[in-house]
Short mmCIF file of C-alpha atoms in Angstrom, two decimals:
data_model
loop_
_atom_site.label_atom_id
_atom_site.label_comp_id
_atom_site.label_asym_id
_atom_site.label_seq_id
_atom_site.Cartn_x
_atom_site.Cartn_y
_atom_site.Cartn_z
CA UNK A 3 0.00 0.00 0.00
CA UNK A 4 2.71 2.00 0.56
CA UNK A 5 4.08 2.18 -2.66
CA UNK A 6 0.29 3.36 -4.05
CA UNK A 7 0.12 6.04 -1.27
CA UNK A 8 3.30 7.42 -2.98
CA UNK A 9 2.11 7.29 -6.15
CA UNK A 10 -0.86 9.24 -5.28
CA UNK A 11 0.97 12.23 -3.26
CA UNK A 12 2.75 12.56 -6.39
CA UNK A 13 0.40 12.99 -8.19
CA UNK A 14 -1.52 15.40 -5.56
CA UNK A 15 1.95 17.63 -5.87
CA UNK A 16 1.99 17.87 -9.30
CA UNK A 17 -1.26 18.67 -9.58
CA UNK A 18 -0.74 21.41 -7.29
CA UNK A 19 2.94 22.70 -8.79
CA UNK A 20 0.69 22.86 -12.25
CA UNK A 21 -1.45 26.07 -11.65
CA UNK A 22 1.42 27.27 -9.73
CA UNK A 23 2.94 27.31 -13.05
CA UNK A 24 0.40 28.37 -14.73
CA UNK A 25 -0.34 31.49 -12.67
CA UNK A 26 3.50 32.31 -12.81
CA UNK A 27 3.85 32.00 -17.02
CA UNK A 28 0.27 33.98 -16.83
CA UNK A 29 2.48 36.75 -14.81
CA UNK A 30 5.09 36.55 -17.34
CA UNK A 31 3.16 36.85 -20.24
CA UNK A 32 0.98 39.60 -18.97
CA UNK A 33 4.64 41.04 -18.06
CA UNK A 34 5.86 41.17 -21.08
CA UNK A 35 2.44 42.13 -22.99
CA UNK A 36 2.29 45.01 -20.85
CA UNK A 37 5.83 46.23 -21.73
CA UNK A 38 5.28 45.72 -25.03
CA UNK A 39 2.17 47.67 -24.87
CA UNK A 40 3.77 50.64 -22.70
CA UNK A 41 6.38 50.68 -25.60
CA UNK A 42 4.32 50.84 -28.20
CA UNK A 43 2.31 53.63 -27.14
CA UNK A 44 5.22 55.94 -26.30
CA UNK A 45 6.83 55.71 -29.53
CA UNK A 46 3.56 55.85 -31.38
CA UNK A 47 2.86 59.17 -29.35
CA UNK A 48 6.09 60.46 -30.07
CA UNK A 49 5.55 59.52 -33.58
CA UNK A 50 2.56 62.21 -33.88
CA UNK A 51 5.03 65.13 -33.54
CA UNK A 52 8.06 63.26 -35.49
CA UNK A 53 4.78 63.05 -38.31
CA UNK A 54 3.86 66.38 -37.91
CA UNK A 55 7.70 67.89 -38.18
CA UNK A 56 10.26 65.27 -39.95
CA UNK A 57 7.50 63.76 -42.58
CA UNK A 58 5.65 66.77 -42.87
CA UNK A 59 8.04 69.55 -42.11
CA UNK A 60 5.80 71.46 -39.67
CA UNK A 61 2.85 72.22 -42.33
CA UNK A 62 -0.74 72.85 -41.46
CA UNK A 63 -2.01 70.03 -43.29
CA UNK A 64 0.87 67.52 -41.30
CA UNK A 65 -1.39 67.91 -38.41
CA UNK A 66 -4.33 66.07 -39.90
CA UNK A 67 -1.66 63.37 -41.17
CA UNK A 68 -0.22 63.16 -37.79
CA UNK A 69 -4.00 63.22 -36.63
CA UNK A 70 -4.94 59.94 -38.69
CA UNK A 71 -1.69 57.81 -37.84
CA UNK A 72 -2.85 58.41 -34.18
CA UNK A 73 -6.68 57.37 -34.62
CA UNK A 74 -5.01 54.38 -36.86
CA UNK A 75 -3.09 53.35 -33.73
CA UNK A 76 -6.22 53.34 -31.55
CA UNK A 77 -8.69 51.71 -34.22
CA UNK A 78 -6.18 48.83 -34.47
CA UNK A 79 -5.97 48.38 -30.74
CA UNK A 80 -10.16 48.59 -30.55
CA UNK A 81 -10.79 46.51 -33.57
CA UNK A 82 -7.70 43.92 -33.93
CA UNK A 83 -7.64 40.42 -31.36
CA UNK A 84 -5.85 38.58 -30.04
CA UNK A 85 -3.87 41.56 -28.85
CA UNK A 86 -0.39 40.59 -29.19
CA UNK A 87 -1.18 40.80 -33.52
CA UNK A 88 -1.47 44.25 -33.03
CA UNK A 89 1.32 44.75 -30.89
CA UNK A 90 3.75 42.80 -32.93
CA UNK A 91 2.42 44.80 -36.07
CA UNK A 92 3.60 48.30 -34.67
CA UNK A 93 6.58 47.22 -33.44
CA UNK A 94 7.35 46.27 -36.71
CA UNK A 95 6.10 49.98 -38.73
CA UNK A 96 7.74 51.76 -35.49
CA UNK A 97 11.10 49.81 -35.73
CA UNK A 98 11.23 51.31 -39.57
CA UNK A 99 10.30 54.26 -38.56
CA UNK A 100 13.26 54.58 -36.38
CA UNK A 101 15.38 53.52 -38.65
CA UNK A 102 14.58 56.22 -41.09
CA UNK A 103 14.13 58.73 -38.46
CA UNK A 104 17.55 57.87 -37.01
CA UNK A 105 19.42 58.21 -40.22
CA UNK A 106 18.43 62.40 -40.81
CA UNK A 107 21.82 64.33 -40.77
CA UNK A 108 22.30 67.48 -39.45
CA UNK A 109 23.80 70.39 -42.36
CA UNK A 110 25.29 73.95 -42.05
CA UNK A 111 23.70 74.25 -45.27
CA UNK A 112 20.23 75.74 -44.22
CA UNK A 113 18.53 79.31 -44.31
CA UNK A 114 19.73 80.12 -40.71
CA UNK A 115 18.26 82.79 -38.64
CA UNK A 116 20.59 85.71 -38.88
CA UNK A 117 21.46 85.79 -35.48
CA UNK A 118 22.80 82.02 -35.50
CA UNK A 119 23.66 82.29 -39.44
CA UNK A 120 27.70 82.49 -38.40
CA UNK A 121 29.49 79.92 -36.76
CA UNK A 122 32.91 80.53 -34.83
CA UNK A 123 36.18 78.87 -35.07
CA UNK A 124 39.21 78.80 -33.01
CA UNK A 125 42.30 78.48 -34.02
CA UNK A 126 45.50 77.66 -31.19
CA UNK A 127 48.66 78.43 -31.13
CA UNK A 128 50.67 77.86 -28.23
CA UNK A 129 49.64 80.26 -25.07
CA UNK A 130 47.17 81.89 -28.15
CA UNK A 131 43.73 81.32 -28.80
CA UNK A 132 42.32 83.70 -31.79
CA UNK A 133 38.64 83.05 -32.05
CA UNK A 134 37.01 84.22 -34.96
CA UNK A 135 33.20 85.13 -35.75
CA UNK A 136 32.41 86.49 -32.16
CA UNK A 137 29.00 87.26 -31.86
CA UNK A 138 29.05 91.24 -31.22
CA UNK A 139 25.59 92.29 -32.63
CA UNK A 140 24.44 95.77 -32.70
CA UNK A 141 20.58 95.81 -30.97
CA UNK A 142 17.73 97.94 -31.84
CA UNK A 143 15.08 94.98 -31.60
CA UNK A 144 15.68 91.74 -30.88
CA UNK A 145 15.00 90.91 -34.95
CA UNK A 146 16.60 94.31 -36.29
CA UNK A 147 20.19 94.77 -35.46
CA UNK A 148 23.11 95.40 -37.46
CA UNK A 149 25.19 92.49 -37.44
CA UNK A 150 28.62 92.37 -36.46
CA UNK A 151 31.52 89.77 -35.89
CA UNK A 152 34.83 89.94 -34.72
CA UNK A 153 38.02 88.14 -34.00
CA UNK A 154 39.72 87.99 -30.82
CA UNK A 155 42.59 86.54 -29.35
CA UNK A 156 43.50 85.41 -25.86
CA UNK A 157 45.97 84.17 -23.92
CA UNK A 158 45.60 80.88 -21.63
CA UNK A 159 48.04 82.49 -19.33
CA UNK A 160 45.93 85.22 -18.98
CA UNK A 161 42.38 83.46 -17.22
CA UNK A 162 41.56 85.08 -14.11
CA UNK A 163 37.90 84.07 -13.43
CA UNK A 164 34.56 82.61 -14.17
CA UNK A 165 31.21 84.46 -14.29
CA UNK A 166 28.04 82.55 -14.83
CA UNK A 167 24.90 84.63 -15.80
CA UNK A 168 21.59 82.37 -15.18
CA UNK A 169 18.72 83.85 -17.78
CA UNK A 170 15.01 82.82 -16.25
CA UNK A 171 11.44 83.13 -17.40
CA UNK A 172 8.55 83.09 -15.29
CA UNK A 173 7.79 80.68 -12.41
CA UNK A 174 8.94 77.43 -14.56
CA UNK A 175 11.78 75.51 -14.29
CA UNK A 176 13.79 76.36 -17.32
CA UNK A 177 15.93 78.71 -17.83
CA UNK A 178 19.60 79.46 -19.83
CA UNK A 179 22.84 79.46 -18.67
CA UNK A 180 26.02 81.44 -20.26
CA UNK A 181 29.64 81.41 -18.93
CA UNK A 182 31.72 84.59 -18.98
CA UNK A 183 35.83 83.94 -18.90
CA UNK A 184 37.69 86.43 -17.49
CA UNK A 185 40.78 86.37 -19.15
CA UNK A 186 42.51 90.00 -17.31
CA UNK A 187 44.09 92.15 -19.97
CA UNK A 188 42.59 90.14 -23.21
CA UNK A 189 39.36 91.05 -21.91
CA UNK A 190 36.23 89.02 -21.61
CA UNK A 191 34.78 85.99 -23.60
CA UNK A 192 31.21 84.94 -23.38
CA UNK A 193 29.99 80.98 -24.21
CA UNK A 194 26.44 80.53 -24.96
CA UNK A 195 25.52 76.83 -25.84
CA UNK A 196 21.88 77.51 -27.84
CA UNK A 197 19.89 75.85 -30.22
CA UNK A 198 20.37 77.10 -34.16
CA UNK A 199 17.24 77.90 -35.64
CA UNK A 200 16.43 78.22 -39.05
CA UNK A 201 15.36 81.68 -40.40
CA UNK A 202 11.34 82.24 -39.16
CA UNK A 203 11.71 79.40 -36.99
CA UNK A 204 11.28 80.38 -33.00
CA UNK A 205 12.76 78.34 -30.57
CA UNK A 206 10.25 75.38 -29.11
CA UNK A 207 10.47 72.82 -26.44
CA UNK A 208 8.45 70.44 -28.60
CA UNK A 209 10.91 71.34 -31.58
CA UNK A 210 13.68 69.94 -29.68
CA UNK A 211 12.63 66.71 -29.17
CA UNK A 212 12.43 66.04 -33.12
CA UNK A 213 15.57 67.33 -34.71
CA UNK A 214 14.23 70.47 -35.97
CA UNK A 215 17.12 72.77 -34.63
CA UNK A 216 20.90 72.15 -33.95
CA UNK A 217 23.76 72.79 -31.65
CA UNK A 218 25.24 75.90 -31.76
CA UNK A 219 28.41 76.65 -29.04
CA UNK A 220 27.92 80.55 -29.40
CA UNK A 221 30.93 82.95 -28.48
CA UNK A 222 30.37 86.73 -28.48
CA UNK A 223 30.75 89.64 -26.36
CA UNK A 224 29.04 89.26 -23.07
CA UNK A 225 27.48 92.65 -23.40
CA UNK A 226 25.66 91.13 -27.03
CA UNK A 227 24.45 88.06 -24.68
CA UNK A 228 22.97 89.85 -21.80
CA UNK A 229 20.81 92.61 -23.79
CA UNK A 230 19.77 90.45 -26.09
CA UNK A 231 17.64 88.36 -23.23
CA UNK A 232 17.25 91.38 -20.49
CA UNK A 233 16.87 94.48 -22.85
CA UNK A 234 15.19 93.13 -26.31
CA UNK A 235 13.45 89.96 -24.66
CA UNK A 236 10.23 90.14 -23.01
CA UNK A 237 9.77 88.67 -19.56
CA UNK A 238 13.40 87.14 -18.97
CA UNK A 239 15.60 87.75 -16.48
CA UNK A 240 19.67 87.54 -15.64
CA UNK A 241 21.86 86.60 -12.42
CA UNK A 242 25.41 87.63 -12.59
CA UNK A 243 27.82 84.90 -10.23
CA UNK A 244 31.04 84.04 -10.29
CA UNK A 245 32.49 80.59 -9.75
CA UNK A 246 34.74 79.12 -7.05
CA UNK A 247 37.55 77.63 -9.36
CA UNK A 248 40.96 77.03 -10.01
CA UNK A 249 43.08 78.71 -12.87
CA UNK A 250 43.35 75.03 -13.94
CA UNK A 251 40.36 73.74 -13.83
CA UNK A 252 39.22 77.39 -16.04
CA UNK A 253 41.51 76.41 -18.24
CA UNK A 254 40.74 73.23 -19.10
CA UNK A 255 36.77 74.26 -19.29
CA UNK A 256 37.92 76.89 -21.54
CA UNK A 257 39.77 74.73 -24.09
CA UNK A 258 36.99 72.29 -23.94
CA UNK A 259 34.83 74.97 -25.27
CA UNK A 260 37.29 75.86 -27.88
CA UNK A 261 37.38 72.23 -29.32
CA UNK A 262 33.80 72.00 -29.24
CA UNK A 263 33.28 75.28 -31.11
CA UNK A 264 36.30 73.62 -34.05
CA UNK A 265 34.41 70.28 -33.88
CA UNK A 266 30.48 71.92 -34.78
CA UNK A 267 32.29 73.89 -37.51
CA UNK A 268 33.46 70.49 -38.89
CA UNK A 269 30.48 68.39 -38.41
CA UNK A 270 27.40 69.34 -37.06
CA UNK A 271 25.17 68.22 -34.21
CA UNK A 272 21.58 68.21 -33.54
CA UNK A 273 20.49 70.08 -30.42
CA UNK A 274 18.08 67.75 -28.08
CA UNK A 275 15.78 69.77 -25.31
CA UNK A 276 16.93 66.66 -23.17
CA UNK A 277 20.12 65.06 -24.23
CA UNK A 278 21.87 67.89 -26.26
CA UNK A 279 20.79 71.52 -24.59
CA UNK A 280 22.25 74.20 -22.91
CA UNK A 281 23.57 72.23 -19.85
CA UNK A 282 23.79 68.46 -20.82
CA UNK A 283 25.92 69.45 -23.50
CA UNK A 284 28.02 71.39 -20.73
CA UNK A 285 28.27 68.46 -19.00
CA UNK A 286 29.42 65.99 -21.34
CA UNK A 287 32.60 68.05 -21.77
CA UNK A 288 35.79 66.27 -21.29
CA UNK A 289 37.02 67.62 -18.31
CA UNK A 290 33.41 67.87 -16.69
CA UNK A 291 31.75 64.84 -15.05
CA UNK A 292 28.38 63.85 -15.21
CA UNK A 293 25.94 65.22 -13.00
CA UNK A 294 22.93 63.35 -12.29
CA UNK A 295 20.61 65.87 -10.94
CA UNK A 296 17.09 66.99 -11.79
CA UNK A 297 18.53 70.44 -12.17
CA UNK A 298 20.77 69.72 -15.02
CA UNK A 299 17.58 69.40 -16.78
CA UNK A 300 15.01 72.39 -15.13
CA UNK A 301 17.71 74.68 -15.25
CA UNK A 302 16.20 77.23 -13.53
CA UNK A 303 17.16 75.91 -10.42
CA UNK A 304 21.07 75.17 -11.48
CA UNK A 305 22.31 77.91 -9.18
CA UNK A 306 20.91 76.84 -5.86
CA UNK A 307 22.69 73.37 -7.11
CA UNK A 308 25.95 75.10 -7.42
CA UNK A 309 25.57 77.07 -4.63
CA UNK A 310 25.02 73.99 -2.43
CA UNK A 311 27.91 72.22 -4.19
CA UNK A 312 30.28 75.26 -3.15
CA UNK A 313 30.80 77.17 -6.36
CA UNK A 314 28.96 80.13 -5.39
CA UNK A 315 29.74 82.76 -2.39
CA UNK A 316 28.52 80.64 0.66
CA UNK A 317 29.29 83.54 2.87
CA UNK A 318 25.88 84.80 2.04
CA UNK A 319 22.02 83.15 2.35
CA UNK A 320 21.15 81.96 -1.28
CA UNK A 321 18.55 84.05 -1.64
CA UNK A 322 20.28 87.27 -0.91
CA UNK A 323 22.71 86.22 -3.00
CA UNK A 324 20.31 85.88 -5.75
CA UNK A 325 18.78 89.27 -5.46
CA UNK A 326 22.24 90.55 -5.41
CA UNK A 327 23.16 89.12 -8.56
CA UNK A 328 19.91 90.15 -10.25
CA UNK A 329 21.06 91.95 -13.36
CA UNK A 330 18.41 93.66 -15.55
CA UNK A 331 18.35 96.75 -14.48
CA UNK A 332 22.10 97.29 -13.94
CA UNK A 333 22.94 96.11 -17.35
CA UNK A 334 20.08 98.14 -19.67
CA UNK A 335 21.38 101.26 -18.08
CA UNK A 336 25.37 100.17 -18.76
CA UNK A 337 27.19 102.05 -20.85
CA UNK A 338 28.53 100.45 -23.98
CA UNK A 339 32.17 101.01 -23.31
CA UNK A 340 33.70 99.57 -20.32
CA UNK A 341 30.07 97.42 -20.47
CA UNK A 342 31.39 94.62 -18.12
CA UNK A 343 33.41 96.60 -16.02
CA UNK A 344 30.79 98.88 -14.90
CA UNK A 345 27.80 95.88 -14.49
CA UNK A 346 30.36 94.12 -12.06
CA UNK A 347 31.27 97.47 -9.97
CA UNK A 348 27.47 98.28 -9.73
CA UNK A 349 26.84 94.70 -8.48
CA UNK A 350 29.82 95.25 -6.05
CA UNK A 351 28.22 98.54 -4.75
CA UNK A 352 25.03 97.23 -4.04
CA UNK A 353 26.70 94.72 -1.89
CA UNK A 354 28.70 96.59 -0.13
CA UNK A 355 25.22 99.29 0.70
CA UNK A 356 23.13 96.05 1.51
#
């Protein structure tokens, strides 16, 4: 009897370890299906603007073909069983899509927006750095100005100091970021990483997800940078700080810049609103590391991060720091010569008569 008794317990256990099974390929499946699924509707929602502005270049009548890809998706989904058919279907058209998507070069052979129309180049030699094509434009509106471009050379021996000038908008949490190198007697260089836009083309979040617009390291005179946002921009405004840093480390962040600016004249990049903007991009230079912090990406609130990381004065609260820096008002007043010279001494006097 014995040997029937064991014949029949397992049996009773493998009756039991099957809908154990069952239940745990059922999880699996449903797993999978539901990654599948997620996946498929991101990229086919993302594939309404890449429609709209790769296929159909941004042109009223792209939205209704952008409209009907996205109603397509959802009559599939309503209409087509067993599910995974229609799953496996747009994974396929979405995988070409890709593929084509993927393959779009960028060109400096487009009808750029006058303001973005020249790029610079450095060339080095030795201590020297001449850059040429920096940015120097004469303002009367932000779209009339008389344009104007220089060449200017520096010395690496020369670096003094850092200034970083944080441009915000409103209550959001974006914002702009442009370093100003003090470099003593050779006078002051300003870096602007920005997005090139094409001529009647404004600058959009939504743009920069879909390789509309590309990456431009802008260098120009610091006094072009600031008007242009404070003085002929509506509703933006500027914080002047400088930077705890070594000569070294200045350096270094200043050649970067200088390859960079050699390498986009060469071969162009696209500009990303996540993964190629004003600060990734700043942070994927060699001698920077990565930061992983929200505020890389809402930018607006990069300078309590550096404040709290020590690069900022520390011997002050942040926020009176912040209203010391504010800019605005000092620099629309400034004089054009000795621009930079006077915004920093008129920063200086208001702290010292806080």
């Amino acid at each position: 009897m014995k040997p029937a008794l064991s014949g029949a317990s397992s049996r009773s256990r493998n009756a039991l370890r099957q809908p154990d099974e069952k239940a745990f390929m059922g999880a699996i499946l449903g797993i999978i299906t539901g990654a599948s699924l997620l996946t498929c509707g991101l990229v086919a929602v993302w594939m309404v603007g890449a429609i709209y502005f790769n296929v159909c270049g941004g042109a009223r009548w792209g939205r209704w073909v952008a409209l009907a890809w996205a109603i397509g998706v959802i009559a599939m989904f309503v209409v087509w069983r067993p599910l995974w058919q229609p799953i496996v279907a747009l994974l396929g058209v979405e995988s070409l899509f890709l593929a084509w998507w993927y393959r779009q070069k960028p060109s400096t052979d487009r009808d750029w927006d006058p303001s973005a129309a020249v790029l610079p180049r450095a060339i080095i030699s030795g201590d020297a750095v001449t850059i040429e094509n920096v940015r120097n434009l004469e303002y009367r509106s932000l779209d009339d100005f008389t344009p104007n471009y220089e060449a200017r050379t520096c010395h690496l021996s020369n670096m003094q100091g850092l200034d970083i000038i944080f441009f915000k908008w409103g209550k959001g949490l974006m914002g702009h970021p442009a370093l100003v190198f003090d470099l003593g007697p050779d006078g002051r260089i300003c870096m602007s990483i920005e997005a090139r836009i094409t001529k009647g083309q404004k600058y959009s979040i939504v743009r920069g997800l879909y390789r509309q617009q590309e990456l431009i390291f802008v260098a120009a005179d610091e006094r072009d940078v600031i008007l242009r946002r404070t003085k002929y921009s509506q509703g933006q405004w500027a914080y002047l700080y400088r930077i705890n840093s070594s000569v070294e480390e200045l350096t270094k962040l200043f050649l970067d810049y200088v390859n960079t600016i050699n390498q986009l004249y060469e071969s162009p990049r696209w500009y990303h609103v996540v993964f190629a903007n004003c600060t990734t991009s700043f942070y994927k230079l060699p001698s920077r590391k990565a930061r992983w912090d929200w505020r890389v990406i809402a930018n607006a609130r990069l300078d309590r991060a550096l404040y709290q990381d020590g690069r900022l004065d520390r011997t002050l609260p942040f926020e009176e720091l912040r209203r010391l820096a504010y800019l605005n008002d000092t620099a629309n007043a400034a004089p054009q010569a000795g621009f930079g010279d006077h915004i920093r001494r008129e920063l200086e006097r208001r702290r010292h008569e806080r």
